[in-house]
Amino acid sequence: MIWKDLGRLSRMIIHLRRLSTLRAVNSQRIAPRELPSSEMYHFFWIRRETKVSDSLLGAENFFFPEEMVDEETPQVTKRMTRSCFSTTHSNSSTETRKKSDPRPLSTTDDSVIGEEPTNLDTLLSCFPGRRLQIVELLHLIGPLNCPMLPLFLYGGASTGKTSILLQVFRHLKRPFVYSSCRTCYNPRILFESTLNQLLLHRRNMENSYSSAKRCERPADFVNFLREALTDFINNLKGYVRKSNLKESVEQGDGRMVYLIFDSVELIRGWDKNSGIISLLFKLHDILKMPDVGLIFISNTSPDTYYSNTGYVEPIPVHFPDYKEDDLIQIFMRNQKNQKLYSSFLETVLRPFSRITKQADELSTAFQPLFEKYCEPISDMGIAPNDDMKRMLFGHLRPHIASALNEVFKVSSVSSVKVEAIEDKARRKDSIMKLGTGDASNELDLHLSISAKYLLISAFLASRNRATLDASLFDSTGGSDSRKRRRKSSGTTMEHKENAEKEMLMKGPGTFPLERLLAVFQCLISVDESSVEEEQQAASQLESEDREMRLMSDVLLQLSTLCNANFISKGGSCPLEGSTRYRCNVSEEMAMKVARRLKFPLSKLSAAKFAELLMVYVFHTGSDSILIFHVDVFQTWGGGISRSPCASISAP
Amino acid sequence: MAPSATPDSPPATPISDNEENSLQPFFVLHKGVPQISERKASGPGKTRRKICLSPTSPTAAEKSKVDVVDEEDGHQYKQLRIEAFDLVWSRIENTIKDVLREINISVFDEIHSWLRQCFSTIRSSGTPGVSEITRSYPLFTDLTCRQIFTGLVFTRNVEFVDDLLTFQELGEHLKSCGCHVCNLSSLDFSTKNGLGGCLRSLLRRLVMVTPETADIAILASWYCEEGNCSPLVVIIDDMERCSGSVLAEFIMLLSEWVIKIPVILIMGITTTIDAPRSLLPSNALQKLCPCKFTLGSPAERMDSIVEAVLLKSCFGFTVGYKVANFLRNYFLKQDGTVTSFIRALKIACAKHFYMEPLSFMARGFLEDDSQSFWSAKCVHLPEGVLKCAFDLPSCEKNKMAEETSENLANGLSDLKNSVKNWASVVLCLYEAGKFQNMLLLDILCEALDPALCNSNALDNHVEIGNDSAKPSSLDHYPLGGQYAGLRKGSFISQAVSRVRDLPLVPLSQLLKNWRKQSKEITELQDKVKELQSMLKHEENGKSLTRAAADTLKRPSRSAWNMEKDTKTVNDKAARLMLYMVRKYLKPIECVPFHEIICFKLVDILQSTLIGDPRRRIQLDLLNSRNYLQCNCCSKSGDAILPSMHDTSILYTLAQEHGDLINLHDWFQSFKTIVLQPITKGKQKVKKSPSSKKGKYMNDSQDTSEALIQARFCRALTELRITGLFRMPSKRRPDFVQRVAFGL
């Protein structure tokens, strides 16, 4: 009877609690920023006081029903789990638990992030431009031993979500369990990693790096989690009781444990994600443990989770992108020569922040630039005056434009020993450092001649329409074909233009193997004569035979090119002839290859392309469209280039 | 693409195993190679007969020789030859390995020092403790340190085979330097296995356990146990073949742990620097802090292998002009890998020792005192073998002396000397050609041309009095293109003319190199020394005059003089070059007894290397009777008989059609052929697609109809599997399409 009553009571209480917290949430949602923080603090302080003095519990029960839940549900579960514990748990896990410190996790035995818990001021100063978020977080997490609704932190990459949360916990000195869905890349690892941390299990040689519990199904996870959590909280409580009450309050350990799930957005990409996300969001309702706080961190806003299937929506906390001023503060933090760096930032930050405001991307871009910037200066402690700033800017300016376009900058080591090989490589690098990535006309890559021809034929097959083939590759060879092409271009101008527009939008086309081989054979036969001249006497083998041999393993070459990502392949079964290929090579690269072979590729395709673009631009006559098309052009040409707009706006 | 990847796929094997494995397809598809493998296993008689069968068998004269030797004491000499082959090839193989290692070692060292630098950068903010490493949440660090240091190793060859071993060795090298190394290949980064697959293999190689869940935390705790003090290097052989998404996830995952576990990536890139850009999304690229390293290009490797194996020292095996040309063309046009070059060399070597009865004498080339070795050996040679030796075509040409063992021994010593001289001249030419970026292989091919020898011989006859008497006669040598023996525009003449135009400093460098290369030939040594002293004198003079000119401000006259002087030195050097070419560049195919060490049969090599499987399959299907040699078919000529194999019948019938074949017609004609009574087998059947209709006997109709259909289907499936036909498409359900080209 008593149990039943208790159960009913607790259900009622939970309901009440939900109401009250929802109210609080609503009030926050309406005006989270406008609410003066002192008031908020006041609100929480009341709650805190009530908790400290146990005797007051009864009166404030109604307003702060959480406290009651705190008192009662754990008792229920405690008894339950103890009985469970003795029967079900294996010995090893109990032993490990006993051996380890009862007060687990992060806060005491090892430093969370630094040695000492930070105070609020240093916390705030660590994260410029994040004051609002930090204060909001502190409010939402609440004072010691205060139950909370699940939180949902979101914002773009590198806006400080994880760092701030971790630092907040360091500040609060509370135990938490952190699992990143990036590291835990499937449900099982996520479950086991969470449980391992709760059960204080450490993988090592003796247990052959196995987890504490084998846990694959969500249902198991919930059960294990409940057990582990109650146990954990009991331990915490035991510790709190043992030590002086007041001390522990000041120290700030409490008996809450927080579960943090980072990069939740990745779960959506998991194979059988269906259950996992809603499981995590529902965890609060399922566990019904007020001592457990749930915090989710995500790149994307809560709207992107098709949620709302009957669970309490987590409270969203938005981390907006940094403003330029914030970025300045961030970058100025650890600089030795503040003045120099600020003058550097003045020149650099504006163009870059138009492209990205991610602090990490910016910092990797700035590092080499700053080195460049400092090159003319001998004394690093100098405070630059206006003249000097101007001079330094002039020194830096040519590098900014190229750096804007470069996501991925490759440096090379210069060593003392100069071998012929490295020497060559370095020379190439010095060219590269001057800016344009592939300025060298040479193809620094070994391709056998037949592979080169195959690549060119793939390029042609991809860029030209199949109907053009007949006019391009006549049996009489290149000279005649040009004439033919011109003739055909004179016929139906408009029709052709439309077709070309379409082609421009679609990108390189696909082609079947047969067409590739046909084009290849044409090229070989055209070129045969020139090769002949080149090495007439060196090769005494008859040309027919040679052609045959070139054909023989052309499929092998094709697979090589596919492996090198020069040609991509659709379709599945190689025996079925329906496989279609597409050439991914940029025009630049194809030209290089052709130049090596002394093959007149430009006659067949290249000029056409640029001419096409220009024609189109003339027709449309608008700048924005130009930019768009240049973008399209670039994405075909050399993979994804990051900032086509920037490169255009620069001049 | 799977089919091509299979021959090269075992990445973990050393080169010899690798070769065996990559030979595998040729065993299956072609009949040339099995003879090599059978050679050791089976008795002499059987294999010999086999080679007679082979379409590219040696000439009749040689065959008879083989017979002679084999009949007398074939087995003994066979054994000797096998031993000689093993010895020679093991020497060559070791040399190749050393050469390749030598090429790579400087890059390896560079990578290692970079690695150390990266590691100290990672650890510059302090070494994290054990508890810090094993905890689940990231360390609070500065933003810039979150990047993973990545070495991009450019192999500069699209074909990846050559570099499997390189990355293996790089791994070993770094391991010996105290890093934790893990070699992963693109197979580990497949979309099928996903991130779990690559982490699992990473853990398996490093931690040596196969955990149930491939969790990176395991790596972290393992790293703590290992002492937490050395970098952890993950080498990915061929980055382009990896699945981009998996690799990106892997990088993102590692970047969360980068301070805790100091992982440094090394990725092999076969194409260009754009490869990572196009493969990885920008957020993963952002996590990499790349550094570029470049391996030697295949052409460079090739040159150093050729130099070491064919020129630097004579191993008792060398190749003839045609073979060299074939190898060169194969390298440049078809394959472009050093691996296949080595493989070709090995095949050539094995073939040579198998087919050349006297090749056991080649062991003498490896001895220090070859002369005495040969004298000792030759004394014991039986009559038949001696006769055999003097019957060699090269001996017949210039019948010199009696067929005695001493003569043979002397001839062999002469051969050795001649090869040595030839090699040093080629190297000298190469030194000159380097200024024009010539490939050694090109020069080698030209220097092997027997035509060179003939013209040289002619010239020697004409000027014999001059050149033997006084060395100063090299002033008489005409220069460059006018020289009769050299074709205009040939590599050798280019090299010579290049010598003429060299400025002073490279010239003295060149002379120094020449002196090094021509150690064996004292005559050249002296001349080079002479030239060097001349040059030195001039250098001094030049610096003096320059000083004088500076002070007097009258540079014109003396400088002009200097110019002229240098020109004369250049001329002299070029003349010397020509003299060397004339006197010592005697192609091996012009030297008596060269057959003992020189492999010339290009056809065998060609058919072995370029299996041309598709063409072969088609030919064999059409001429199956040549292989089966059954009674029924042998008499009937080209006619199609029901006793032929179904696939063969079907393919022969298909010849009547164009690219598209109507299935129904095809089946009907097949049926006609099959049901044709065997008794009437000899009559020719006209099998135009429409001419069938009920020639077959009615009684067997019901039973055989199903059977025939089944046979038809099976045959068609076989043809499809060989890649000759494509199945009916949805658009044209009644037609199959021929896909094979080339016949």
Short mmCIF file of C-alpha atoms in Angstrom, two decimals, chain A residues 370-520:
data_model
loop_
_atom_site.label_atom_id
_atom_site.label_comp_id
_atom_site.label_asym_id
_atom_site.label_seq_id
_atom_site.Cartn_x
_atom_site.Cartn_y
_atom_site.Cartn_z
CA PHE A 370 51.28 36.81 -39.77
CA GLU A 371 54.64 35.21 -40.28
CA LYS A 372 54.75 36.82 -43.69
CA TYR A 373 53.67 40.08 -42.14
CA CYS A 374 56.50 40.02 -39.66
CA GLU A 375 59.14 39.15 -42.21
CA PRO A 376 60.42 42.68 -42.77
CA ILE A 377 60.58 43.38 -39.07
CA SER A 378 63.72 42.59 -37.17
CA ASP A 379 62.57 43.49 -33.70
CA MET A 380 59.44 41.63 -32.77
CA GLY A 381 58.68 43.86 -29.83
CA ILE A 382 58.24 46.89 -32.00
CA ALA A 383 55.13 49.01 -31.98
CA PRO A 384 54.43 49.92 -35.57
CA ASN A 385 53.73 53.49 -36.58
CA ASP A 386 51.65 54.50 -39.57
CA ASP A 387 54.45 54.41 -42.10
CA MET A 388 55.48 51.03 -41.00
CA LYS A 389 51.94 49.76 -41.10
CA ARG A 390 51.68 50.93 -44.63
CA MET A 391 54.91 49.27 -45.55
CA LEU A 392 53.91 46.02 -43.92
CA PHE A 393 50.57 46.10 -45.61
CA GLY A 394 52.24 46.56 -48.94
CA HIS A 395 54.40 43.59 -48.17
CA LEU A 396 51.46 41.44 -47.24
CA ARG A 397 48.93 42.46 -49.81
CA PRO A 398 49.94 40.10 -52.64
CA HIS A 399 49.66 37.17 -50.29
CA ILE A 400 46.18 37.95 -49.01
CA ALA A 401 44.43 37.36 -52.29
CA SER A 402 46.00 33.98 -52.79
CA ALA A 403 45.40 32.98 -49.21
CA LEU A 404 41.75 33.83 -49.59
CA ASN A 405 41.41 31.21 -52.25
CA GLU A 406 43.33 28.55 -50.50
CA VAL A 407 41.70 26.22 -48.09
CA PHE A 408 44.47 23.77 -48.06
CA LYS A 409 47.97 25.06 -48.07
CA VAL A 410 50.77 22.61 -48.46
CA SER A 411 54.18 23.53 -47.24
CA SER A 412 57.34 21.54 -47.59
CA VAL A 413 60.32 21.02 -45.43
CA SER A 414 63.57 22.50 -46.54
CA SER A 415 66.44 20.39 -45.43
CA VAL A 416 70.14 20.97 -45.50
CA LYS A 417 70.92 18.06 -47.75
CA VAL A 418 70.10 18.95 -51.26
CA GLU A 419 69.60 16.02 -53.52
CA ALA A 420 68.58 16.32 -57.09
CA ILE A 421 65.09 15.15 -56.32
CA GLU A 422 64.37 17.52 -53.54
CA ASP A 423 65.93 20.30 -55.44
CA LYS A 424 63.43 19.85 -58.17
CA ALA A 425 60.61 19.62 -55.71
CA ARG A 426 61.67 22.79 -53.99
CA ARG A 427 61.84 24.69 -57.20
CA LYS A 428 58.28 23.71 -57.83
CA ASP A 429 57.34 24.82 -54.39
CA SER A 430 58.87 28.19 -54.77
CA ILE A 431 56.63 28.68 -57.72
CA MET A 432 53.69 27.59 -55.72
CA LYS A 433 54.45 29.91 -52.90
CA LEU A 434 54.12 32.83 -55.21
CA GLY A 435 50.44 32.24 -55.25
CA THR A 436 48.64 30.40 -57.97
CA GLY A 437 48.66 26.78 -57.00
CA ASP A 438 49.45 25.04 -60.22
CA ALA A 439 51.41 27.61 -62.06
CA SER A 440 53.89 25.14 -63.40
CA ASN A 441 53.24 24.07 -66.92
CA GLU A 442 54.82 20.77 -66.39
CA LEU A 443 52.98 17.71 -65.37
CA ASP A 444 54.77 16.41 -62.34
CA LEU A 445 53.39 13.00 -62.71
CA HIS A 446 54.30 9.88 -64.55
CA LEU A 447 51.67 8.53 -66.86
CA SER A 448 52.38 6.02 -69.56
CA ILE A 449 51.66 7.24 -73.03
CA SER A 450 48.63 5.10 -73.56
CA ALA A 451 47.22 6.26 -70.24
CA LYS A 452 47.70 9.83 -71.35
CA TYR A 453 45.84 9.22 -74.54
CA LEU A 454 43.11 7.50 -72.66
CA LEU A 455 42.80 10.42 -70.32
CA ILE A 456 42.54 12.84 -73.18
CA SER A 457 39.97 10.76 -74.94
CA ALA A 458 37.96 10.54 -71.74
CA PHE A 459 38.21 14.28 -71.40
CA LEU A 460 36.98 14.79 -74.93
CA ALA A 461 34.21 12.27 -74.54
CA SER A 462 33.09 14.03 -71.41
CA ARG A 463 33.19 17.53 -72.77
CA ASN A 464 31.86 17.00 -76.24
CA ARG A 465 28.50 15.68 -77.15
CA ALA A 466 28.39 12.24 -78.67
CA THR A 467 26.87 13.62 -81.84
CA LEU A 468 29.97 15.71 -82.43
CA ASP A 469 32.24 12.70 -82.42
CA ALA A 470 31.63 11.78 -85.99
CA SER A 471 32.59 15.23 -87.23
CA LEU A 472 35.57 15.53 -84.92
CA PHE A 473 37.20 12.23 -85.48
CA ASP A 474 37.08 11.48 -89.10
CA SER A 475 39.17 8.74 -90.55
CA THR A 476 41.19 11.38 -92.37
CA GLY A 477 42.43 12.86 -89.10
CA GLY A 478 42.55 16.22 -87.42
CA SER A 479 42.95 18.66 -90.28
CA ASP A 480 39.78 17.73 -92.00
CA SER A 481 37.78 17.55 -88.85
CA ARG A 482 38.27 21.19 -88.09
CA LYS A 483 36.80 22.17 -91.36
CA ARG A 484 33.82 20.03 -90.73
CA ARG A 485 33.23 21.45 -87.34
CA ARG A 486 33.23 24.96 -88.58
CA LYS A 487 30.70 24.02 -91.17
CA SER A 488 28.39 22.48 -88.66
CA SER A 489 28.69 25.47 -86.35
CA GLY A 490 27.41 27.68 -89.12
CA THR A 491 24.16 25.85 -89.50
CA THR A 492 21.77 26.18 -86.62
CA MET A 493 23.22 28.75 -84.33
CA GLU A 494 20.42 29.06 -81.91
CA HIS A 495 19.81 25.43 -81.43
CA LYS A 496 23.44 24.84 -80.76
CA GLU A 497 23.63 27.65 -78.31
CA ASN A 498 20.81 26.21 -76.30
CA ALA A 499 22.46 22.85 -76.25
CA GLU A 500 25.68 24.39 -75.09
CA LYS A 501 23.98 26.30 -72.35
CA GLU A 502 22.52 23.10 -71.18
CA MET A 503 25.89 21.46 -71.26
CA LEU A 504 27.39 24.26 -69.25
CA MET A 505 24.87 23.75 -66.54
CA LYS A 506 25.20 20.01 -66.46
CA GLY A 507 28.94 19.74 -66.19
CA PRO A 508 31.04 17.01 -67.74
CA GLY A 509 28.91 14.38 -69.35
CA THR A 510 29.03 10.66 -69.00
CA PHE A 511 29.92 8.21 -71.68
CA PRO A 512 29.89 4.47 -72.15
CA LEU A 513 33.03 2.42 -72.42
CA GLU A 514 32.54 1.83 -76.12
CA ARG A 515 32.60 5.49 -76.93
CA LEU A 516 35.72 5.99 -74.90
CA LEU A 517 37.48 3.20 -76.70
CA ALA A 518 36.37 4.48 -80.06
CA VAL A 519 37.69 7.95 -79.34
CA PHE A 520 40.86 6.46 -77.98
#
